[in-house]
C-alpha positions as a Python dict, from the first residue, in 0.01 Angstrom:
ca = {
    (1, 'M'): (0, 0, 0),
    (2, 'K'): (-99, 166, 326),
    (3, 'I'): (-449, 251, 447),
    (4, 'F'): (-482, 555, 674),
    (5, 'A'): (-808, 667, 832),
    (6, 'A'): (-906, 981, 1019),
    (7, 'A'): (-1110, 955, 1338),
    (8, 'M'): (-1313, 1229, 1505),
    (9, 'N'): (-1299, 1450, 1195),
    (10, 'Y'): (-1663, 1566, 1185),
    (11, 'P'): (-1819, 1776, 1462),
    (12, 'Q'): (-2161, 1612, 1433),
    (13, 'H'): (-2014, 1267, 1489),
    (14, 'N'): (-1803, 1391, 1778),
    (15, 'K'): (-2106, 1552, 1939),
    (16, 'Q'): (-2291, 1222, 1913),
    (17, 'E'): (-1999, 1056, 2091),
    (18, 'G'): (-2000, 1308, 2376),
    (19, 'E'): (-1948, 1676, 2451),
    (20, 'A'): (-1598, 1626, 2592),
    (21, 'L'): (-1483, 1467, 2268),
    (22, 'Y'): (-1662, 1733, 2065),
    (23, 'N'): (-1468, 2009, 2239),
    (24, 'N'): (-1122, 1849, 2251),
    (25, 'V'): (-1003, 1754, 1903),
    (26, 'G'): (-697, 1975, 1857),
    (27, 'K'): (-502, 1777, 1599),
    (28, 'P'): (-592, 1510, 1343),
    (29, 'V'): (-647, 1164, 1491),
    (30, 'V'): (-527, 892, 1255),
    (31, 'Y'): (-528, 513, 1263),
    (32, 'T'): (-430, 248, 1008),
    (33, 'K'): (-579, -64, 855),
    (34, 'T'): (-398, -362, 707),
    (35, 'D'): (-373, -400, 330),
    (36, 'S'): (-581, -720, 354),
    (37, 'A'): (-864, -506, 494),
    (38, 'L'): (-927, -366, 146),
    (39, 'L'): (-1255, -482, -9),
    (40, 'K'): (-1306, -368, -368),
    (41, 'G'): (-1460, -462, -700),
    (42, 'G'): (-1807, -522, -559),
    (43, 'R'): (-1697, -832, -371),
    (44, 'P'): (-1927, -926, -81),
    (45, 'F'): (-1848, -841, 277),
    (46, 'F'): (-1852, -1158, 485),
    (47, 'V'): (-1981, -1059, 828),
    (48, 'P'): (-1752, -1229, 1081),
    (49, 'D'): (-1947, -1431, 1335),
    (50, 'E'): (-1678, -1442, 1606),
    (51, 'F'): (-1629, -1066, 1658),
    (52, 'G'): (-1969, -966, 1796),
    (53, 'A'): (-2169, -675, 1654),
    (54, 'I'): (-2035, -519, 1333),
    (55, 'D'): (-2115, -168, 1216),
    (56, 'G'): (-2010, 54, 928),
    (57, 'Q'): (-1935, 419, 867),
    (58, 'A'): (-1913, 610, 540),
    (59, 'H'): (-1592, 790, 449),
    (60, 'M'): (-1481, 986, 148),
    (61, 'V'): (-1160, 811, 42),
    (62, 'V'): (-865, 978, -131),
    (63, 'R'): (-608, 803, -353),
    (64, 'I'): (-246, 913, -318),
    (65, 'C'): (-78, 951, -660),
    (66, 'R'): (285, 1036, -586),
    (67, 'L'): (564, 988, -334),
    (68, 'G'): (578, 1246, -59),
    (69, 'K'): (729, 1315, 281),
    (70, 'C'): (673, 1623, 503),
    (71, 'I'): (436, 1769, 245),
    (72, 'P'): (341, 2134, 305),
    (73, 'E'): (-35, 2173, 327),
    (74, 'R'): (-36, 2427, 41),
    (75, 'F'): (109, 2163, -192),
    (76, 'A'): (-89, 1863, -65),
    (77, 'H'): (-348, 1886, -347),
    (78, 'R'): (-76, 1767, -586),
    (79, 'Y'): (-49, 1432, -409),
    (80, 'Y'): (-394, 1286, -475),
    (81, 'D'): (-582, 1242, -799),
    (82, 'A'): (-911, 1065, -727),
    (83, 'V'): (-1175, 1008, -462),
    (84, 'T'): (-1449, 760, -387),
    (85, 'V'): (-1677, 644, -107),
    (86, 'G'): (-1563, 376, 133),
    (87, 'I'): (-1691, 203, 443),
    (88, 'D'): (-1495, 157, 762),
    (89, 'F'): (-1630, -162, 917),
    (90, 'T'): (-1574, -200, 1292),
    (91, 'A'): (-1613, -487, 1537),
    (92, 'R'): (-1781, -254, 1785),
    (93, 'E'): (-1804, -484, 2086),
    (94, 'M'): (-1442, -586, 2048),
    (95, 'L'): (-1337, -223, 2011),
    (96, 'S'): (-1520, -120, 2327),
    (97, 'R'): (-1376, -408, 2527),
    (98, 'L'): (-1019, -343, 2415),
    (99, 'R'): (-1049, 28, 2491),
    (100, 'R'): (-1184, -41, 2841),
    (101, 'Q'): (-888, -269, 2905),
    (102, 'G'): (-640, -14, 2773),
    (103, 'L'): (-526, -257, 2502),
    (104, 'P'): (-443, -191, 2135),
    (105, 'W'): (-762, -196, 1929),
    (106, 'E'): (-633, -218, 1571),
    (107, 'L'): (-775, -569, 1519),
    (108, 'A'): (-1127, -434, 1576),
    (109, 'K'): (-1075, -194, 1285),
    (110, 'G'): (-825, -367, 1057),
    (111, 'F'): (-959, -719, 1008),
    (112, 'D'): (-986, -865, 656),
    (113, 'G'): (-1249, -693, 444),
    (114, 'S'): (-1302, -406, 687),
    (115, 'A'): (-1216, -131, 435),
    (116, 'A'): (-1471, -141, 154),
    (117, 'I'): (-1401, 93, -134),
    (118, 'G'): (-1589, 208, -443),
    (119, 'E'): (-1490, 302, -797),
    (120, 'W'): (-1258, 598, -833),
    (121, 'V'): (-1377, 937, -954),
    (122, 'G'): (-1118, 1187, -1080),
    (123, 'K'): (-1110, 1481, -840),
    (124, 'E'): (-1148, 1720, -1132),
    (125, 'L'): (-1499, 1582, -1187),
    (126, 'L'): (-1617, 1713, -850),
    (127, 'R'): (-1720, 2069, -770),
    (128, 'G'): (-1442, 2052, -514),
    (129, 'V'): (-1294, 1791, -286),
    (130, 'Q'): (-1396, 2003, 15),
    (131, 'S'): (-1747, 2065, -113),
    (132, 'A'): (-1865, 1714, -196),
    (133, 'S'): (-2166, 1527, -63),
    (134, 'F'): (-2154, 1151, -14),
    (135, 'R'): (-2369, 880, 137),
    (136, 'I'): (-2413, 511, 204),
    (137, 'D'): (-2748, 336, 160),
    (138, 'A'): (-2831, 7, 329),
    (139, 'D'): (-3120, -185, 174),
    (140, 'G'): (-3232, 125, -11),
    (141, 'Q'): (-3237, 353, 294),
    (142, 'A'): (-2984, 624, 380),
    (143, 'A'): (-2754, 485, 649),
    (144, 'N'): (-2474, 744, 658),
    (145, 'E'): (-2432, 1072, 473),
    (146, 'G'): (-2197, 1364, 491),
    (147, 'Y'): (-2056, 1678, 334),
    (148, 'T'): (-1679, 1718, 314),
    (149, 'G'): (-1701, 2088, 389),
    (150, 'D'): (-1788, 1990, 748),
    (151, 'M'): (-1451, 1824, 812),
    (152, 'L'): (-1255, 1958, 1107),
    (153, 'F'): (-934, 1886, 913),
    (154, 'G'): (-956, 1897, 536),
    (155, 'V'): (-791, 1653, 299),
    (156, 'D'): (-484, 1873, 248),
    (157, 'A'): (-436, 1918, 623),
    (158, 'L'): (-464, 1543, 680),
    (159, 'I'): (-208, 1467, 411),
    (160, 'A'): (35, 1726, 549),
    (161, 'H'): (-5, 1583, 900),
    (162, 'I'): (32, 1216, 808),
    (163, 'S'): (331, 1279, 583),
    (164, 'R'): (525, 1420, 878),
    (165, 'F'): (530, 1069, 1027),
    (166, 'C'): (492, 830, 732),
    (167, 'T'): (614, 857, 375),
    (168, 'L'): (315, 854, 141),
    (169, 'K'): (345, 639, -168),
    (170, 'T'): (150, 601, -490),
    (171, 'G'): (-156, 386, -422),
    (172, 'D'): (-185, 463, -51),
    (173, 'L'): (-539, 538, 65),
    (174, 'L'): (-680, 792, 306),
    (175, 'Y'): (-1023, 745, 464),
    (176, 'T'): (-1104, 1102, 564),
    (177, 'G'): (-1351, 1054, 849),
    (178, 'A'): (-1702, 940, 936),
    (179, 'P'): (-1964, 1217, 935),
    (180, 'S'): (-2210, 1058, 1174),
    (181, 'A'): (-2285, 762, 1400),
    (182, 'P'): (-2231, 412, 1259),
    (183, 'F'): (-2504, 192, 1113),
    (184, 'P'): (-2552, -177, 1204),
    (185, 'V'): (-2441, -437, 952),
    (186, 'A'): (-2604, -778, 912),
    (187, 'I'): (-2602, -1071, 673),
    (188, 'G'): (-2830, -996, 379),
    (189, 'N'): (-2774, -619, 371),
    (190, 'H'): (-2735, -461, 28),
    (191, 'I'): (-2492, -168, 48),
    (192, 'E'): (-2463, 115, -205),
    (193, 'G'): (-2243, 424, -200),
    (194, 'Y'): (-2273, 758, -377),
    (195, 'I'): (-2057, 1069, -417),
    (196, 'E'): (-2218, 1379, -563),
    (197, 'G'): (-2506, 1158, -678),
    (198, 'R'): (-2273, 924, -868),
    (199, 'K'): (-2304, 559, -767),
    (200, 'V'): (-1958, 417, -699),
    (201, 'L'): (-2016, 131, -456),
    (202, 'D'): (-2249, -171, -466),
    (203, 'F'): (-2210, -500, -278),
    (204, 'N'): (-2387, -745, -50),
    (205, 'C'): (-2319, -862, 304),
    (206, 'K'): (-2306, -1238, 348),
}
């Protein structure tokens, strides 16, 4: 099982990061997480104490349902069957330090438990994969929210792009992008996730 994630896929988030970034996303930007990063079933997220500040970002997550390579965008909708809400946890201080030093930064994104995921919702139950609202609440307050229609690169475009480089297999996951700036994560937080008003994610940070 592979975990792919899209970066810089929402204009609002890019604008928050800086005007140069906002104006210069020409192709999908994709990174990966390890399979041990997956956190599911309502298990708690154990905030690592050796990585510095940890934050989280909401993503709509897509589940790949069949084998595919070099998938044309017009057929990409056949290759996923369900969606949910996930959280991309990041060791922010580590990420910033590694970037400044020009070093690989995957460990700041792919550590154990850094890819929380909710219960799956069949895509046919949504109004449309590219017209879905989703959000993450932390301690009862909205922490991150988005609308998939705002994506720079839609789900089908992301799948077509990734499959040019990596064969997609049943069970692979695609985190489709963070809609806005991250929220801080601390021990004791209660995290909940919703897609189209349906609660799909609920866990505690310890």
